[in-house]
Amino acid sequence: MRRANTGVPRSKFDFEHRPETGQSFENALAKARDGTRLSVDDAVELLTTGTDREGIDSRRKELVLEAADRRRAEVVGKDVTFVANINNNVTTACNTGCKFCNFKDRSEQFRKSYQDDHGGFTKTPAESREIVADAVEMGVYEVTSVSGLHPAFALDEEHREILETSDRGGLNYRPPAEYDTDPGTYCEQMRAMSVDDVHVHSMTPEEAYHARRDTEWDYTEVYGRLKDAGLDSVPGTAAEILVDEVRDIICPGKIGTDEWLEAMRAATSVGLDVTSTMMYGHVDNEAHRAIHLKRIRELQDRTGAITEFVPLSFVHEETPLYNRGLVSGGATDAEDELLIAVSRLFLDNVKHVQTSWVKYGDAKGLNMLTCGADDFMGTILSEEITKRAGGDYGEMRTFREYVDMITAIGRMPVERSTDYRQRRRIDPDDPPFGPQLGPKADGTPLLA
């Protein structure tokens, strides 16, 4: 076995899974080029540019990027897609304690008995509806909602009755009356955000776990009720790295790998599309990333419901992992490029790979479109999670900006629906540029 050294200091963690293989880079690259389904060892070789030498080899890296860009062109052509969407995160109240996150605020601070300012927020269903209704009038197609695990949240009124009559402790439940703001139930929030057939993209596996605590309901029951309330698709976040030895360090309070996969399968079983993600560049190594990709591919083999894969490069500046000295930074530019490229090559059953202007910024995000990615996120209008972790790349993108950036690299800007089933190519010579796929979209620019 040979071990890769990419120059990222993660040796303080004695992991079982290490970037070691009995494979060669040349063999892995040949398989990637001819379309043979890759193994975990192949992925490790490509992510490290070979385990026979230290550091990332720039020449080998370019060969991997070229192979991924060719594959992207074969699969999706020149189109670069994006969606007109808004983020409406309901609450920052959360006690999960993930060490990579600075989005949450301790839920005790939201109780009426707490007198100091905590800087967080909770929205009522009525407030959520008003925010989404305004965005729909502007032309958005999708509302994305990912929130903290507020102790007063229940799935619906039946679930609340179970929680309030339970004699079990440790359920992370307190009645809404104890808090300054009542978040309602998950189903109430779904109904509130389901305005004029806007697409509601919400309820991660972690939130679904919170929505079934102290019941005998399985995830199929939970997602079935949420779908009836207006949920249209499920974000595959809370995945982080789907290897438990990593999760035990960065998010020990979260559900494990097997339960995340169980929840995702259940969501697809009731007819909901899902996305998939990986949050990398913290304590993880290339072996963990390769195993994660394999688990996503297996999930897609089984369900066929994953619409896209979204790599999320760890933003470290304001997170507990960084502040406690567990990491010294995030992924390097080369690691980011290789993760995008190997995702394209490894996930032969997931058509779309997303690059993020929120995580990378515009210039680097555009560069990722030459490394295998074909989707460029959405307009967002409000982005809170990355911003709180120290990200500084803004909170929205206009259609004008998208058209200018995408055409600058010789590609075709395409407005899409959340599930990619609706697509509209945008003529760069026919301004003004605005959404046309949303329930009330008429081509007017989102912001004048």
XYZ file of C-alpha atoms in Angstrom:
448
model
C 0.000 0.000 0.000
C 1.131 3.533 -0.803
C -0.082 6.566 1.048
C -0.857 9.943 -0.471
C 0.271 13.187 1.096
C -1.559 16.186 -0.323
C 0.048 18.663 2.029
C -3.079 19.161 4.150
C -2.237 18.694 7.866
C -4.748 16.145 9.112
C -2.364 13.646 10.745
C -3.670 14.362 14.250
C -6.619 12.049 13.500
C -5.823 8.347 13.488
C -8.408 7.234 10.950
C -9.045 3.690 9.838
C -9.655 4.891 6.285
C -6.558 6.431 4.752
C -5.662 7.495 1.212
C -3.748 4.310 0.442
C -4.246 2.038 -2.564
C -2.642 -0.813 -4.457
C -3.750 0.892 -7.678
C -1.777 3.204 -9.957
C -2.736 6.661 -11.134
C -2.241 5.667 -14.756
C -4.704 2.776 -14.510
C -7.282 4.932 -12.749
C -6.958 7.678 -15.364
C -7.309 5.181 -18.211
C -10.531 3.858 -16.677
C -11.840 7.393 -16.217
C -11.118 8.251 -19.827
C -12.836 5.193 -21.303
C -15.909 5.408 -19.067
C -15.305 2.279 -16.988
C -17.067 2.472 -13.620
C -14.492 3.599 -11.073
C -13.676 1.944 -7.760
C -12.892 3.660 -4.455
C -9.179 3.042 -5.075
C -9.493 4.652 -8.508
C -11.130 7.696 -6.950
C -8.378 7.984 -4.325
C -5.717 7.880 -7.040
C -7.456 10.607 -9.029
C -8.187 12.802 -5.998
C -4.546 12.642 -4.875
C -3.022 12.570 -8.414
C -1.366 9.346 -7.365
C -0.367 7.816 -4.082
C 3.193 7.197 -5.302
C 4.363 10.724 -4.557
C 3.762 13.553 -2.104
C 1.511 16.470 -2.899
C -0.753 17.123 -5.853
C 1.051 16.828 -9.175
C -0.036 19.746 -11.378
C 0.442 17.883 -14.666
C -1.535 14.879 -13.490
C -4.205 17.166 -12.072
C -4.735 18.737 -15.475
C -5.177 15.289 -17.018
C -7.941 14.502 -14.523
C -9.634 17.854 -15.146
C -9.475 17.333 -18.916
C -11.071 13.890 -18.622
C -13.864 15.293 -16.444
C -14.511 18.233 -18.759
C -14.793 15.873 -21.728
C -17.239 13.715 -19.781
C -19.272 16.797 -18.890
C -19.471 17.782 -22.562
C -20.594 14.260 -23.505
C -23.295 14.171 -20.824
C -24.760 17.694 -20.832
C -23.104 19.609 -23.665
C -22.441 23.357 -23.349
C -25.428 24.210 -21.157
C -24.813 25.824 -17.762
C -27.974 25.750 -15.692
C -29.206 27.799 -12.744
C -32.510 28.234 -10.917
C -34.425 31.308 -9.779
C -34.695 30.639 -6.051
C -34.773 32.129 -2.590
C -33.495 30.763 0.723
C -35.933 30.953 3.619
C -34.249 29.349 6.602
C -36.820 29.283 9.405
C -34.671 29.300 12.537
C -31.095 29.367 13.763
C -32.060 27.705 17.063
C -30.212 24.398 17.341
C -28.481 22.251 19.952
C -26.887 19.661 17.660
C -23.414 21.086 18.207
C -21.824 20.455 14.802
C -18.229 21.677 14.898
C -18.214 22.850 11.286
C -21.229 25.152 11.709
C -21.589 28.738 12.839
C -25.161 29.097 11.597
C -26.905 27.904 14.737
C -27.533 29.628 18.038
C -28.084 27.669 21.248
C -31.805 27.174 21.540
C -31.800 28.138 25.239
C -31.149 31.699 24.084
C -34.523 31.809 22.334
C -36.545 31.122 25.474
C -38.546 33.922 27.072
C -36.472 33.628 30.227
C -33.289 34.583 28.329
C -32.752 38.341 28.445
C -29.620 38.962 26.363
C -29.458 39.490 22.601
C -28.380 36.321 20.777
C -28.466 37.567 17.191
C -30.473 34.617 15.903
C -33.952 34.371 14.455
C -37.077 32.254 14.251
C -39.851 32.870 11.726
C -43.506 32.025 12.189
C -45.324 30.236 9.355
C -47.044 33.535 8.540
C -43.694 35.295 8.216
C -42.374 32.503 5.994
C -45.418 32.790 3.777
C -44.994 36.535 3.389
C -41.320 36.171 2.436
C -42.032 33.453 -0.114
C -45.091 35.230 -1.538
C -42.997 38.338 -2.199
C -40.326 36.221 -3.905
C -42.907 34.447 -6.055
C -44.181 37.822 -7.245
C -40.586 38.606 -8.258
C -40.470 35.442 -10.362
C -38.689 32.771 -8.291
C -39.299 29.117 -9.053
C -37.998 27.540 -5.833
C -37.819 28.200 -2.109
C -35.044 26.364 -0.289
C -35.428 26.002 3.454
C -32.854 24.361 5.746
C -33.093 25.224 9.423
C -31.780 24.564 12.882
C -33.473 21.925 15.044
C -35.648 24.150 17.213
C -36.827 22.216 20.302
C -40.424 23.427 19.790
C -40.585 21.988 16.272
C -42.881 18.990 15.805
C -43.896 17.326 12.560
C -47.593 18.180 12.969
C -50.195 18.482 15.709
C -50.371 14.721 16.233
C -46.628 14.652 16.775
C -46.830 17.596 19.165
C -49.418 15.764 21.260
C -47.111 12.728 21.443
C -44.180 14.891 22.540
C -46.165 16.800 25.143
C -47.580 13.649 26.753
C -44.323 11.698 26.661
C -42.679 10.725 29.933
C -39.307 10.250 28.263
C -36.517 12.698 28.898
C -33.838 13.863 26.492
C -36.164 14.404 23.541
C -34.969 17.951 22.851
C -38.568 19.166 23.056
C -40.031 22.171 24.793
C -43.485 23.692 24.224
C -43.688 26.702 21.906
C -45.061 28.801 24.762
C -41.594 28.838 26.335
C -40.128 30.720 23.372
C -40.371 34.287 22.120
C -41.458 33.030 18.691
C -43.459 29.908 17.864
C -42.035 28.253 14.724
C -45.199 26.217 14.262
C -44.872 22.658 13.005
C -42.872 21.421 10.061
C -46.067 20.728 8.145
C -47.362 24.229 8.901
C -44.139 25.703 7.554
C -44.401 23.562 4.385
C -47.982 24.705 3.809
C -46.988 28.320 4.470
C -44.158 28.243 1.948
C -46.187 26.427 -0.705
C -47.362 29.632 -2.412
C -48.824 29.557 -5.934
C -47.176 26.224 -6.760
C -43.665 27.445 -5.982
C -41.334 24.457 -5.584
C -40.595 23.778 -1.890
C -37.139 22.224 -1.420
C -36.734 21.402 2.267
C -36.525 18.874 5.125
C -33.064 17.316 5.207
C -32.660 13.830 6.715
C -31.555 15.492 9.953
C -34.731 17.576 10.086
C -36.798 14.481 9.297
C -35.115 12.732 12.231
C -36.122 15.661 14.458
C -39.664 15.370 13.052
C -40.095 11.747 14.181
C -38.470 11.754 17.609
C -40.301 9.739 20.282
C -42.584 8.073 17.733
C -42.622 4.696 16.033
C -43.043 6.382 12.653
C -40.533 5.543 9.988
C -39.123 8.053 7.515
C -41.650 7.026 4.894
C -44.458 8.186 7.196
C -42.668 11.463 7.936
C -41.917 12.312 4.319
C -45.385 11.242 3.230
C -46.971 13.732 5.633
C -44.552 16.453 4.562
C -45.304 15.818 0.898
C -49.035 16.109 1.600
C -48.318 19.449 3.294
C -46.531 20.855 0.235
C -42.957 19.528 0.227
C -41.733 18.943 -3.341
C -38.123 17.760 -2.992
C -35.495 17.075 -0.336
C -32.020 18.623 -0.057
C -29.359 15.996 0.513
C -27.542 18.133 3.035
C -26.601 16.960 6.543
C -24.594 14.346 4.630
C -21.271 16.095 5.368
C -19.006 13.043 4.897
C -20.843 9.720 4.854
C -18.188 7.946 6.906
C -18.909 7.643 10.604
C -15.332 8.024 11.831
C -15.397 11.540 10.365
C -18.931 12.291 11.572
C -17.899 11.273 15.094
C -15.479 14.221 15.081
C -17.290 16.964 13.171
C -20.940 16.249 14.035
C -21.238 13.641 16.809
C -24.787 14.787 17.619
C -26.085 14.110 14.127
C -27.569 10.968 12.647
C -25.109 8.420 11.311
C -24.406 7.405 7.752
C -26.852 4.482 7.660
C -29.730 6.562 8.995
C -29.037 9.380 6.527
C -29.227 6.869 3.682
C -32.389 5.322 5.151
C -34.093 8.716 5.263
C -33.114 9.524 1.702
C -34.436 6.201 0.416
C -37.695 6.846 2.252
C -38.055 10.301 0.703
C -37.677 8.828 -2.764
C -40.126 6.028 -1.961
C -42.983 8.543 -1.553
C -42.146 10.209 -4.865
C -39.863 13.044 -3.775
C -36.774 13.968 -5.774
C -33.597 14.491 -3.754
C -30.245 16.152 -4.193
C -26.920 14.929 -2.812
C -24.017 16.787 -1.244
C -20.568 16.385 0.260
C -19.065 18.872 2.712
C -15.310 18.272 2.524
C -11.978 19.903 3.319
C -11.980 19.743 7.127
C -10.683 16.652 8.959
C -11.542 14.272 6.121
C -9.095 12.747 3.666
C -9.358 11.515 0.091
C -10.345 7.996 1.147
C -13.352 9.393 3.007
C -14.355 11.436 -0.036
C -14.097 8.404 -2.304
C -16.200 6.263 0.058
C -18.785 9.048 0.240
C -19.012 9.155 -3.561
C -19.507 5.405 -3.645
C -22.405 5.627 -1.180
C -24.062 8.366 -3.224
C -23.666 6.289 -6.386
C -25.150 3.246 -4.684
C -28.092 5.318 -3.462
C -28.695 6.521 -7.007
C -28.407 2.970 -8.376
C -31.202 2.032 -6.006
C -33.487 5.068 -6.315
C -32.718 6.974 -9.516
C -34.098 10.089 -7.784
C -30.943 12.172 -7.240
C -31.134 15.215 -9.502
C -27.684 16.636 -8.790
C -24.511 16.304 -6.751
C -23.362 19.387 -4.848
C -19.781 19.498 -3.491
C -19.533 21.974 -0.613
C -16.027 23.131 0.201
C -15.649 23.727 3.943
C -15.614 27.427 4.888
C -13.592 27.425 8.077
C -13.053 30.960 9.367
C -15.782 31.272 12.001
C -16.366 27.603 12.842
C -15.627 25.649 16.038
C -13.332 23.268 14.113
C -11.063 26.181 13.293
C -11.450 28.086 16.532
C -10.568 24.984 18.559
C -7.491 24.252 16.482
C -8.832 21.029 14.967
C -8.205 22.339 11.454
C -5.905 25.043 10.113
C -7.941 25.848 7.020
C -10.111 24.404 4.285
C -9.459 22.614 1.025
C -6.875 23.961 -1.415
C -7.840 25.199 -4.877
C -6.400 22.019 -6.368
C -8.437 19.845 -4.009
C -11.588 21.740 -4.976
C -10.892 21.254 -8.689
C -10.172 17.557 -8.256
C -13.261 16.967 -6.128
C -15.482 18.459 -8.840
C -13.683 16.470 -11.544
C -13.702 13.128 -9.766
C -17.354 13.593 -8.833
C -18.158 13.921 -12.536
C -16.105 10.839 -13.401
C -17.201 8.653 -10.492
C -20.927 9.471 -10.368
C -21.784 7.956 -13.725
C -25.481 7.818 -12.781
C -25.908 11.436 -11.591
C -26.260 13.778 -14.549
C -25.608 17.148 -12.940
C -22.684 18.395 -10.810
C -22.995 21.817 -9.215
C -20.415 24.508 -8.606
C -21.044 27.113 -5.918
C -20.441 30.856 -6.219
C -21.311 31.031 -2.500
C -18.401 28.768 -1.531
C -15.915 29.610 -4.299
C -16.768 33.113 -5.486
C -17.543 33.991 -9.104
C -14.137 33.503 -10.729
C -13.357 30.197 -9.058
C -16.942 29.028 -9.430
C -16.701 29.658 -13.172
C -13.422 27.772 -13.308
C -15.166 24.728 -11.836
C -17.397 24.714 -14.920
C -14.269 23.682 -16.843
C -13.500 20.905 -14.354
C -16.680 18.852 -14.827
C -19.473 20.937 -13.275
C -22.481 22.057 -15.324
C -24.824 23.760 -12.817
C -24.174 27.149 -11.201
C -26.631 27.116 -8.270
C -29.356 29.749 -8.112
C -30.141 33.375 -7.493
C -30.657 32.643 -3.743
C -31.614 36.258 -2.819
C -30.688 35.502 0.813
C -27.854 33.263 2.010
C -27.208 32.906 5.723
C -25.417 29.626 6.429
C -22.136 30.185 4.587
C -22.114 33.873 5.524
C -22.193 33.000 9.216
C -19.271 30.590 8.726
C -17.142 33.411 7.331
C -18.007 33.321 3.626
C -17.898 36.693 1.890
C -19.129 36.116 -1.654
C -22.477 37.848 -1.352
C -26.076 36.770 -0.999
C -27.548 36.766 -4.510
C -26.885 36.658 -8.239
C -29.027 38.284 -10.928
C -29.894 36.754 -14.290
C -27.810 39.503 -15.917
C -24.765 38.406 -13.918
C -25.377 34.770 -14.797
C -25.666 35.501 -18.515
C -22.508 37.622 -18.511
C -20.438 35.086 -16.564
C -21.558 31.985 -18.436
C -21.202 33.459 -21.912
C -17.762 34.789 -20.977
C -16.486 31.200 -20.875
C -18.241 30.238 -24.104
C -21.106 28.311 -22.579
C -24.906 28.592 -22.855
C -26.927 30.055 -19.920
C -30.022 27.977 -19.163
C -32.748 28.711 -16.617
C -33.952 25.458 -15.059
C -36.527 24.057 -12.694
C -35.401 22.413 -9.463
C -35.649 18.943 -10.999
C -34.096 19.989 -14.340
C -37.186 18.781 -16.229
C -37.967 22.331 -17.366
C -35.198 24.220 -19.115
C -35.060 27.527 -20.982
C -32.038 28.605 -22.978
C -31.382 32.329 -22.652
C -30.357 34.331 -25.703
C -27.478 36.560 -24.526
C -28.352 39.060 -27.263
C -31.923 39.537 -26.056
C -31.970 41.519 -22.793
C -33.354 42.277 -20.272
C -32.823 38.977 -18.501
C -35.291 37.619 -15.970
C -36.938 34.347 -14.934
C -39.744 32.783 -16.944
C -40.255 29.358 -15.334
C -41.599 30.414 -11.919
C -45.346 30.438 -11.142
C -45.550 34.195 -11.698
C -42.387 34.777 -13.721
C -42.752 36.910 -16.837
C -39.149 37.681 -17.768
C -38.880 40.790 -15.626
C -35.448 41.032 -13.944
C -35.561 39.875 -10.310
C -34.152 43.173 -9.060
C -34.402 46.457 -10.899
